[in-house]
mmCIF file of C-alpha atoms in Angstrom:
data_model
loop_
_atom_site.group_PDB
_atom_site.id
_atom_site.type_symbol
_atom_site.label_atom_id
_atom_site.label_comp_id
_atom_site.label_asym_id
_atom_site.label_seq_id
_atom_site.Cartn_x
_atom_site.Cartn_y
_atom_site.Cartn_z
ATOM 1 C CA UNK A 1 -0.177 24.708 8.660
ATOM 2 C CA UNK A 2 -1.611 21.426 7.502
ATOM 3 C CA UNK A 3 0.393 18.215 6.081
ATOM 4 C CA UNK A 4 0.316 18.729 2.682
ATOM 5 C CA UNK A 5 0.009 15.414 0.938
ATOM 6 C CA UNK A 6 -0.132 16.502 -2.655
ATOM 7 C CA UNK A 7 1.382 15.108 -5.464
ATOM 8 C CA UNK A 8 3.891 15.227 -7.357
ATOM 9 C CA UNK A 9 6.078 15.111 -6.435
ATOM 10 C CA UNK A 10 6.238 11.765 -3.951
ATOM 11 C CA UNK A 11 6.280 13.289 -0.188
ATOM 12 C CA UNK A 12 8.070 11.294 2.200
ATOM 13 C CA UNK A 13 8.020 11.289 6.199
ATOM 14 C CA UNK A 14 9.950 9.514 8.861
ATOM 15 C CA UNK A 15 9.255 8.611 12.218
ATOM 16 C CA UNK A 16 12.433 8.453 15.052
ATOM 17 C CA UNK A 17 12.523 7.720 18.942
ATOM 18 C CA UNK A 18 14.169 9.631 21.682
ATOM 19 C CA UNK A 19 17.382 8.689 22.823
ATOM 20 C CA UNK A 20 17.776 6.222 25.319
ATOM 21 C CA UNK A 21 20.795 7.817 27.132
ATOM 22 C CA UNK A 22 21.502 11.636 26.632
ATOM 23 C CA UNK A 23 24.985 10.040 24.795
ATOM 24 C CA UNK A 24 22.764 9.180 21.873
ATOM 25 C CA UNK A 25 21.492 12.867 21.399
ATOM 26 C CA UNK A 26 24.745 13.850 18.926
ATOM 27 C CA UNK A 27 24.139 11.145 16.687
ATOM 28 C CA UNK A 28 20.482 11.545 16.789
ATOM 29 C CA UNK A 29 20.782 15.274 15.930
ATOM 30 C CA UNK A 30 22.719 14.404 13.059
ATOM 31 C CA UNK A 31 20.172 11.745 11.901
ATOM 32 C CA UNK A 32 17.679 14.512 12.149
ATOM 33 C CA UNK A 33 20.071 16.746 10.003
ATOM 34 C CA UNK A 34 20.482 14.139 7.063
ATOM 35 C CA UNK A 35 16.688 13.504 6.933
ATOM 36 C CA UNK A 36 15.652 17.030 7.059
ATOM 37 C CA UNK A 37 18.019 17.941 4.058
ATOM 38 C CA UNK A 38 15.214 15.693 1.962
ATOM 39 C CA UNK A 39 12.600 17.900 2.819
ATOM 40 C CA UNK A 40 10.109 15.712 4.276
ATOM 41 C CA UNK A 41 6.158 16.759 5.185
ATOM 42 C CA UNK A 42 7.211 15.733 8.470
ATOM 43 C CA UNK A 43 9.287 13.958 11.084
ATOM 44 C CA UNK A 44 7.100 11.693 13.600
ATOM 45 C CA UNK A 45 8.570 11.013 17.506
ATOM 46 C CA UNK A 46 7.510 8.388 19.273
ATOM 47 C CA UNK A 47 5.997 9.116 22.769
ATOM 48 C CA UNK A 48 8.710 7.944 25.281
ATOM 49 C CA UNK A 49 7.947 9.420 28.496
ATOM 50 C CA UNK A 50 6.362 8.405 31.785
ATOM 51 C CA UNK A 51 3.593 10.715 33.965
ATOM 52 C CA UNK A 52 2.314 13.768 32.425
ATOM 53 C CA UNK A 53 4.805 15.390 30.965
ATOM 54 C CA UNK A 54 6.306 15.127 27.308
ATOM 55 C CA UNK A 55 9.962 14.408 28.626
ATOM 56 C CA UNK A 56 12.511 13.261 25.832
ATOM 57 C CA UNK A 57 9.868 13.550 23.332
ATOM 58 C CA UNK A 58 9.485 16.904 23.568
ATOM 59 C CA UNK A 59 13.000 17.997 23.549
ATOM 60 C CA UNK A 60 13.650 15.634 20.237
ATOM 61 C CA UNK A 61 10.287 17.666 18.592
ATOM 62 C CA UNK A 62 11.419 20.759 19.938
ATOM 63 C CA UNK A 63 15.184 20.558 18.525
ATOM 64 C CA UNK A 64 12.949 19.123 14.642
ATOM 65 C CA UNK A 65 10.872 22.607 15.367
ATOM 66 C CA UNK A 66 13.823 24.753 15.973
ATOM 67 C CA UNK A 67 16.779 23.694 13.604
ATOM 68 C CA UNK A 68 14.823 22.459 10.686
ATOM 69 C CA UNK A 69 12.146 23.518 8.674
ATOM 70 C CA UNK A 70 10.064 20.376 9.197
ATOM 71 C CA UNK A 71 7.098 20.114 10.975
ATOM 72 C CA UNK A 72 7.318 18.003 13.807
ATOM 73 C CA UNK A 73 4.194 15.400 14.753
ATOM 74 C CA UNK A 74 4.137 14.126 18.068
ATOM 75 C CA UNK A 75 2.890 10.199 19.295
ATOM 76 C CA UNK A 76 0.391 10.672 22.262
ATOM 77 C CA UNK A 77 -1.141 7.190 23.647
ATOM 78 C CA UNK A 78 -4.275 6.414 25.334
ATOM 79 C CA UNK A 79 -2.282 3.659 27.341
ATOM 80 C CA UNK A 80 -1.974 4.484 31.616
ATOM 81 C CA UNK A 81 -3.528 8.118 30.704
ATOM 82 C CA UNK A 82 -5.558 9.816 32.862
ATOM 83 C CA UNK A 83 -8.043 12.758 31.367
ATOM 84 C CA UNK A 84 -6.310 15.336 33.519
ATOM 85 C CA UNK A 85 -2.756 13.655 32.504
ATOM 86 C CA UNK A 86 -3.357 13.503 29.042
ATOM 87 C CA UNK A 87 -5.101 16.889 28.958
ATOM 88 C CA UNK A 88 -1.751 18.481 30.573
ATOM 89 C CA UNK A 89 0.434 16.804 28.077
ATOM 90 C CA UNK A 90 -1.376 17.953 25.232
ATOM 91 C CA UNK A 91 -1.305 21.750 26.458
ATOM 92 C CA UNK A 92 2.453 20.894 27.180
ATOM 93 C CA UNK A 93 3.089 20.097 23.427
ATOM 94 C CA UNK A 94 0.417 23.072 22.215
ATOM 95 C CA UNK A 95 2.499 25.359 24.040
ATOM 96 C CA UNK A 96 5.653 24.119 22.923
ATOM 97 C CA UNK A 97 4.643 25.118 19.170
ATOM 98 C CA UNK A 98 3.736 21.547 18.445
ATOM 99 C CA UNK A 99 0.587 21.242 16.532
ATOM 100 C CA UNK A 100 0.625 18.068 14.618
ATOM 101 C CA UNK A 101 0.029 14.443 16.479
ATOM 102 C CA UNK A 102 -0.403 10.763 16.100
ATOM 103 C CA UNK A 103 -3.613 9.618 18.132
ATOM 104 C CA UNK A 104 -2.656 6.008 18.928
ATOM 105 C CA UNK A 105 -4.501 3.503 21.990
ATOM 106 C CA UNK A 106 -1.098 1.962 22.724
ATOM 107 C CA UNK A 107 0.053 -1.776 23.579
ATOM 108 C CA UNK A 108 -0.793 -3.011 26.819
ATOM 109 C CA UNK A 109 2.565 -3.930 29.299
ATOM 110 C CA UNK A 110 4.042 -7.083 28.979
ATOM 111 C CA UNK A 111 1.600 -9.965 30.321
ATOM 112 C CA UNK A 112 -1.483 -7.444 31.127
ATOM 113 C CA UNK A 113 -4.776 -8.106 29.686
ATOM 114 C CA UNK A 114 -7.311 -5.795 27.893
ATOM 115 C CA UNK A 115 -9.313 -5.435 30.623
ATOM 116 C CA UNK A 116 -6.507 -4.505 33.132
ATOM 117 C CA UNK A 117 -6.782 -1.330 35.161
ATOM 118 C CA UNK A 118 -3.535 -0.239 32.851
ATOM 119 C CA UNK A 119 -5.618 1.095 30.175
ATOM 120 C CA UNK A 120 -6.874 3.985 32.082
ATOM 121 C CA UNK A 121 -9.303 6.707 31.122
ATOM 122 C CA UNK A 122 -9.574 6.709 27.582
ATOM 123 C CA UNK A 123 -10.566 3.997 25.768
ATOM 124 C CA UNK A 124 -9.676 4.060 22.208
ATOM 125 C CA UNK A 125 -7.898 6.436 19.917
ATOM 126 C CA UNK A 126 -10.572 7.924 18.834
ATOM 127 C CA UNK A 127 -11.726 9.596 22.133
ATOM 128 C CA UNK A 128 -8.051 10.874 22.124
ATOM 129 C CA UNK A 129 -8.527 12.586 18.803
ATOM 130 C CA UNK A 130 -11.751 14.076 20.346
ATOM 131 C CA UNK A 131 -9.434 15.159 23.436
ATOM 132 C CA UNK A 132 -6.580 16.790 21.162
ATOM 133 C CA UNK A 133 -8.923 18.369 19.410
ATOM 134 C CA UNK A 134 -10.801 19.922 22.637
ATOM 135 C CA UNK A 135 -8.084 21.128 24.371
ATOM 136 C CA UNK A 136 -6.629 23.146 20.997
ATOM 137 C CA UNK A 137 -10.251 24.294 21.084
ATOM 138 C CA UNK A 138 -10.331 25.211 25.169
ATOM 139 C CA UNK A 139 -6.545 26.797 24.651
ATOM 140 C CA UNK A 140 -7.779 29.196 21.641
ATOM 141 C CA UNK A 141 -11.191 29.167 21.580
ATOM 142 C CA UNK A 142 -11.104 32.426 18.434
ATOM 143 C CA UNK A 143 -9.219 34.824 16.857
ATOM 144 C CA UNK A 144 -9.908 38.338 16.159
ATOM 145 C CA UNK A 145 -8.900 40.266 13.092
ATOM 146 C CA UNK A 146 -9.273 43.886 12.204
ATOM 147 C CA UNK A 147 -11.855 45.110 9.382
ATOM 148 C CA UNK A 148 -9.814 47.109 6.818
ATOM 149 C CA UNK A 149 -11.454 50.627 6.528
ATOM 150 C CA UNK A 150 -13.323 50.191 9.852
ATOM 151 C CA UNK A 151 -11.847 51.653 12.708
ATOM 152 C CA UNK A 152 -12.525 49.663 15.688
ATOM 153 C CA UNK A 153 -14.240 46.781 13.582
ATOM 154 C CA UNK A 154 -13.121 43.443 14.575
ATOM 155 C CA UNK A 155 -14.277 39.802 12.804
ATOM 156 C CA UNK A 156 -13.796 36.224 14.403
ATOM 157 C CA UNK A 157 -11.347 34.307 12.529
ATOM 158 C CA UNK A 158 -11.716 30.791 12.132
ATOM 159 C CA UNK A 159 -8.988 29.076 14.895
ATOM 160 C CA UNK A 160 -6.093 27.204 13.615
ATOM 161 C CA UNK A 161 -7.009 23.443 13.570
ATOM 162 C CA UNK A 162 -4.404 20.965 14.806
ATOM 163 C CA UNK A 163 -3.419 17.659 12.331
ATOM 164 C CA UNK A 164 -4.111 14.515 13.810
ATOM 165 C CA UNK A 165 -3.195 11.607 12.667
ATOM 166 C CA UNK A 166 -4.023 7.733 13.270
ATOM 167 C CA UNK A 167 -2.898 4.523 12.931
ATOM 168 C CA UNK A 168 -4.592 2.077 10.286
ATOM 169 C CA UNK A 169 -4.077 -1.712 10.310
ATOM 170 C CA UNK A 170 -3.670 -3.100 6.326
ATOM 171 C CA UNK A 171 -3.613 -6.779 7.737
ATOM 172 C CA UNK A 172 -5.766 -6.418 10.332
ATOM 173 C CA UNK A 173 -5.928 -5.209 14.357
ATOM 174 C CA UNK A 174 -4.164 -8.342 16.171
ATOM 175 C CA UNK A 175 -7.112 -7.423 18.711
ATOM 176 C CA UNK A 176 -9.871 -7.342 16.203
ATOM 177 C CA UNK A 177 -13.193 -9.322 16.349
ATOM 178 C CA UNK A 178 -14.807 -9.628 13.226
ATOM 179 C CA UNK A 179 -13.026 -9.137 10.007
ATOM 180 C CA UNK A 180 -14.094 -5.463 9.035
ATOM 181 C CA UNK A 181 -13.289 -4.190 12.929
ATOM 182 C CA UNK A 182 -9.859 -2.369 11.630
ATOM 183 C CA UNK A 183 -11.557 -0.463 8.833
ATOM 184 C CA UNK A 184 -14.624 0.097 11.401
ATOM 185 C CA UNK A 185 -12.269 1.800 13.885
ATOM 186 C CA UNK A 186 -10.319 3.838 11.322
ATOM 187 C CA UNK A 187 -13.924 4.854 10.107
ATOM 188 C CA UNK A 188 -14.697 6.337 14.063
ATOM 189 C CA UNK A 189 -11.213 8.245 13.869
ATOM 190 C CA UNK A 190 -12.074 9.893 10.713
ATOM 191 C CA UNK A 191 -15.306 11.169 12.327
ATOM 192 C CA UNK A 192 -13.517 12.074 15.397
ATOM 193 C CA UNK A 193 -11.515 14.459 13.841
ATOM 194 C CA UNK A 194 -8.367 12.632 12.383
ATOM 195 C CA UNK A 195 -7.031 13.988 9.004
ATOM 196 C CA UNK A 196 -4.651 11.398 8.385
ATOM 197 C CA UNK A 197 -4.098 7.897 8.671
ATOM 198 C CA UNK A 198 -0.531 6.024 8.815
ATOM 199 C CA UNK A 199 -0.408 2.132 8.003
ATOM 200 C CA UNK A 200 1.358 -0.191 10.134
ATOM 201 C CA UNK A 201 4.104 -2.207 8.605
ATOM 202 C CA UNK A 202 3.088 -4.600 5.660
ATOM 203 C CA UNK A 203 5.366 -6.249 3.734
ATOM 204 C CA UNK A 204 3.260 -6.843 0.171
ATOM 205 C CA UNK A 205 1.899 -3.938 -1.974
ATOM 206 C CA UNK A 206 -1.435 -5.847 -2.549
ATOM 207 C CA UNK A 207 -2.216 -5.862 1.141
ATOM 208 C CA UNK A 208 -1.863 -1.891 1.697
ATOM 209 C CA UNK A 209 -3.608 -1.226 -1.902
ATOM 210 C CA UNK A 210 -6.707 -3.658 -1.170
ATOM 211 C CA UNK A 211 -7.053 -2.161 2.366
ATOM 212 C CA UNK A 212 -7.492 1.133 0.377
ATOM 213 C CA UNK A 213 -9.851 -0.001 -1.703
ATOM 214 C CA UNK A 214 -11.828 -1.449 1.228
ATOM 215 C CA UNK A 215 -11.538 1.633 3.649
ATOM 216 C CA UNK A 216 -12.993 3.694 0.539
ATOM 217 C CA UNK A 217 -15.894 1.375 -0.179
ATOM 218 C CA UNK A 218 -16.190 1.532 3.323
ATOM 219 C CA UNK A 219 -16.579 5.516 3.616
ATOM 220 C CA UNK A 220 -13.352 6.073 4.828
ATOM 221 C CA UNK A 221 -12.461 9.542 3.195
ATOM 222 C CA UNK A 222 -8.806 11.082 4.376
ATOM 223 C CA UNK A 223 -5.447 9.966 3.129
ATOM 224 C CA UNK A 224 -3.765 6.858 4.052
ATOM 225 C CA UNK A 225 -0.299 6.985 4.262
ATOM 226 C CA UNK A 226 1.536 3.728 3.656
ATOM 227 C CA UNK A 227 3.953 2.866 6.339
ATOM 228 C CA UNK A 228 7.145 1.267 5.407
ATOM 229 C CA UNK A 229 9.969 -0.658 7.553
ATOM 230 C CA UNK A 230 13.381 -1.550 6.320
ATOM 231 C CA UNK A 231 13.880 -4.958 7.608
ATOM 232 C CA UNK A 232 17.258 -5.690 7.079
ATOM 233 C CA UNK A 233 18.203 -8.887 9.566
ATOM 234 C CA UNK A 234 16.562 -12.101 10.531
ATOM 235 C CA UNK A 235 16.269 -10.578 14.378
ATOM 236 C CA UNK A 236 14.315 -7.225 13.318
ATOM 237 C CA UNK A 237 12.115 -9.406 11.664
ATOM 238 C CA UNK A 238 11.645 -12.251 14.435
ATOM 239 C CA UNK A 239 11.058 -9.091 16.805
ATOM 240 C CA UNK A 240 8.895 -7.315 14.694
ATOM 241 C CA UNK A 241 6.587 -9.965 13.541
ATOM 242 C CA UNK A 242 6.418 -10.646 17.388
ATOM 243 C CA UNK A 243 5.119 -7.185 18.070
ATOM 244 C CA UNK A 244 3.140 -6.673 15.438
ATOM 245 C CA UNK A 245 1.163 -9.865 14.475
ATOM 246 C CA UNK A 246 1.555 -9.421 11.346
ATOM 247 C CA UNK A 247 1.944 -12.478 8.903
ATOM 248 C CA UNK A 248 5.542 -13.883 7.867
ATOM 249 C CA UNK A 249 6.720 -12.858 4.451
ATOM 250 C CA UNK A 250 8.300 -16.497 3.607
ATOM 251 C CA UNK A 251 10.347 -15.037 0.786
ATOM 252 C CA UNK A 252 11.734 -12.070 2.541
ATOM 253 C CA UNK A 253 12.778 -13.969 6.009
ATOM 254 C CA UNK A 254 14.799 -16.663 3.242
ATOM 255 C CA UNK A 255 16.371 -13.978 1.799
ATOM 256 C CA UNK A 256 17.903 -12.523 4.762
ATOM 257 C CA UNK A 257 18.606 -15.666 6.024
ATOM 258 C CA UNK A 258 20.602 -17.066 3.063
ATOM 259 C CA UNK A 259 22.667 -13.693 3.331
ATOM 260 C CA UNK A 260 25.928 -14.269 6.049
ATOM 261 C CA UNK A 261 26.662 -10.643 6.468
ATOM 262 C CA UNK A 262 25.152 -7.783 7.934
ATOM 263 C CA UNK A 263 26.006 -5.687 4.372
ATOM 264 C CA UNK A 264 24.278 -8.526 2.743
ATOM 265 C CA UNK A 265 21.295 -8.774 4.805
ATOM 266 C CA UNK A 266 20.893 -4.862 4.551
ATOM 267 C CA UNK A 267 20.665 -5.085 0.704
ATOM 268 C CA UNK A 268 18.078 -7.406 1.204
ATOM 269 C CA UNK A 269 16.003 -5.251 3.451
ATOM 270 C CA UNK A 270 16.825 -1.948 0.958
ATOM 271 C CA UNK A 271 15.938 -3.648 -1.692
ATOM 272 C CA UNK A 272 12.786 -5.235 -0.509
ATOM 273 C CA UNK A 273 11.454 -1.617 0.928
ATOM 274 C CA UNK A 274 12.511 -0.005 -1.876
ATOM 275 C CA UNK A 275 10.116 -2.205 -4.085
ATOM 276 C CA UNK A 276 7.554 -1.863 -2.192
ATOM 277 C CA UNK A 277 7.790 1.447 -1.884
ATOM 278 C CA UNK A 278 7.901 1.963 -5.527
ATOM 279 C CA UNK A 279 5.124 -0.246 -6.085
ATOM 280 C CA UNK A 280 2.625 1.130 -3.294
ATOM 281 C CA UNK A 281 3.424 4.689 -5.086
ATOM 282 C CA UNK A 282 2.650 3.315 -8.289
ATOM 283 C CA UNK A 283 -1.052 2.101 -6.871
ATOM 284 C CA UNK A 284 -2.226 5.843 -6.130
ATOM 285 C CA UNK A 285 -0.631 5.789 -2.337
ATOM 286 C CA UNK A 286 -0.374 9.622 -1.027
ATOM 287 C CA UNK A 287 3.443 9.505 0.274
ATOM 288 C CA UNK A 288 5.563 7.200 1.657
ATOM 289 C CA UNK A 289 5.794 7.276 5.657
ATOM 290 C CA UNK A 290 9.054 5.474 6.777
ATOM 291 C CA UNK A 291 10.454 3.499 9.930
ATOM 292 C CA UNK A 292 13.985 4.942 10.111
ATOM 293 C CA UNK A 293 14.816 3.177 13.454
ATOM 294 C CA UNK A 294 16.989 6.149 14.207
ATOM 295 C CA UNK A 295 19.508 5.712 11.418
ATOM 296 C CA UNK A 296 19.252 7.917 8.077
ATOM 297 C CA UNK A 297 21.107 6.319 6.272
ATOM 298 C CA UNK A 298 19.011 3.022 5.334
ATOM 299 C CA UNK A 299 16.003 4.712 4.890
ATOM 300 C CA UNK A 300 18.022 7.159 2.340
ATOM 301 C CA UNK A 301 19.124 4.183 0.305
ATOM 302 C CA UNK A 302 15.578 3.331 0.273
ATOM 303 C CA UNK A 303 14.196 6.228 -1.056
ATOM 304 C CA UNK A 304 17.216 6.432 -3.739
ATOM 305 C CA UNK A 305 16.638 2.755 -5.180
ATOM 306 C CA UNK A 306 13.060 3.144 -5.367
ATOM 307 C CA UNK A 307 13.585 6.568 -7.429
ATOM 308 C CA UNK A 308 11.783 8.742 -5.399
ATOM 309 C CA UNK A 309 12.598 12.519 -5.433
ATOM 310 C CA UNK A 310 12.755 14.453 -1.990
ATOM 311 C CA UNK A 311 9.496 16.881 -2.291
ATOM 312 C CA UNK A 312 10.418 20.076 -3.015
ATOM 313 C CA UNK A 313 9.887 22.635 0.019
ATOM 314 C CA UNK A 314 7.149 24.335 0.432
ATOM 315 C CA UNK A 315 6.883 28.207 -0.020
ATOM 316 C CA UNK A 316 5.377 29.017 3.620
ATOM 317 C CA UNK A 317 7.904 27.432 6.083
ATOM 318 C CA UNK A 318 5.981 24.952 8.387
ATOM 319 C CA UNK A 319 6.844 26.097 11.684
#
């Protein structure tokens, strides 16, 4: 069934990780509980695996698929992939019951270049949203449905399309070459076959809400989900401005830094997402898409200070 991104009211997702150690499956099973009981469009996982097949990923979407009535959207990189690796590994998820997935190139391993053998077969994230869509295509080519009142009549049914989303970049690809490249790429995903789009991290409403405005003038047609990251210590943020490029919101890094305790530092970071949360909604965005980092309950606190209500569920389970 596709992501419904309708409103009202606000829908929400989350993205997670696997476990690093099979001791952290309880808690994360319990994370997955608490976030499910908000009835989000969907939970995201990132891809955590080596070779070809879906590993601890797959067991984290298959638990979402079986003890929750969320739909479950899988990461799947470009990055080290092979055709005939990446082909597998999509059939792997397919035939797990997992038909929604983020298309995404992938960062290159520490202290490789972009023109390192590393990047293997497929080149951007668009050819992977080409590849997704092929194999759903290969796997079940049609469908055949009986004719009422004609015995023996059969018609082709239209196949069940798979959701794919993609990343978009409101400040910019750290990679880019020209100042339009970002919205330029996210235009080749759309015509690819990607029906969604997921921001990375921004910390100031204006910069998700103008890249909206741009991608539209631009031609740039499906929804664009904003993503949003709790920062809530001086070290997230060192490491995550580190990974993502992304410019340093002065006013945000003083307040954590004039707060001494973790508890105060977390405020901060609630408060902050909860804002912009609140404010992105406010500008027209479709959802909210957040970073939970594995932990419920800060992204909860989020939602709750920001006032948005848990979508209700909808009437045909997504399984």
């Amino acid at each position: 069934m596709p992501i419904d991104l309708s409103t009202p009211p606000v829908p929400i997702s989350f993205e997670v990780y696997p476990p690093r150690t099979e001791a952290g499956w309880p808690a994360l099973h319990e994370t997955i509980r608490h976030l499910a009981s908000v009835d989000p469009r969907f939970i995201s996982v990132t891809y955590g695996a080596g070779g070809s097949t879906g590993g601890r990923s797959l067991e984290l979407l298959t638990h979402i698929l079986r003890e929750t009535d969320v739909e479950p959207l899988a990461h799947l990189t470009c990055v080290g992939n092979t055709w005939s690796g990446a082909n597998a590994l999509i059939r792997e998820f397919l035939d797990a019951g997992i038909t929604s997935f983020l298309a995404l190139r992938g960062d290159p391993p520490v202290g490789a270049t972009q023109g390192d053998a590393f990047l293997g077969d497929l080149e951007s994230s668009a050819q992977l949203v080409q590849l997704i869509d092929r194999v759903q295509a290969e796997r079940e080519p049609y469908a055949e449905a009986p004719i009422p009142g004609v015995p023996g009549a059969v018609r082709v049914d239209r196949r069940p399309k798979v959701d794919i989303a993609v990343a978009a970049f409101p400040n910019g690809h750290p990679r880019s070459r020209h100042a339009t490249e970002h919205i330029d790429a996210l235009l080749a995903k759309e015509a690819a076959g990607a029906t969604l789009a997921i921001t990375q991290l921004f910390f100031e409403a204006d910069d998700y809400l103008g890249f909206v405005a741009a991608s539209r003038e631009a031609g740039v047609t499906i929804p664009i989900l904003p993503g949003v990251m709790p920062i809530t210590s001086p070290a997230r943020l060192r490491r995550t401005l580190e990974l993502t490029e992304v410019p340093r919101p002065d006013a945000l890094a003083a307040a954590l830094e004039a707060e001494e305790t973790p508890e105060g530092q977390r405020a901060v970071g609630v408060a902050h997402a909860a804002a912009l949360a609140r404010a992105v909604v406010d500008g027209g965005a479709p959802g909210i898409h957040l970073y939970a980092f594995n932990n419920h309950d800060t992204v909860l606190a989020v939602l709750r200070d920001a006032g948005i209500v848990a979508p209700v569920r909808m009437p045909d389970a997504v399984r």
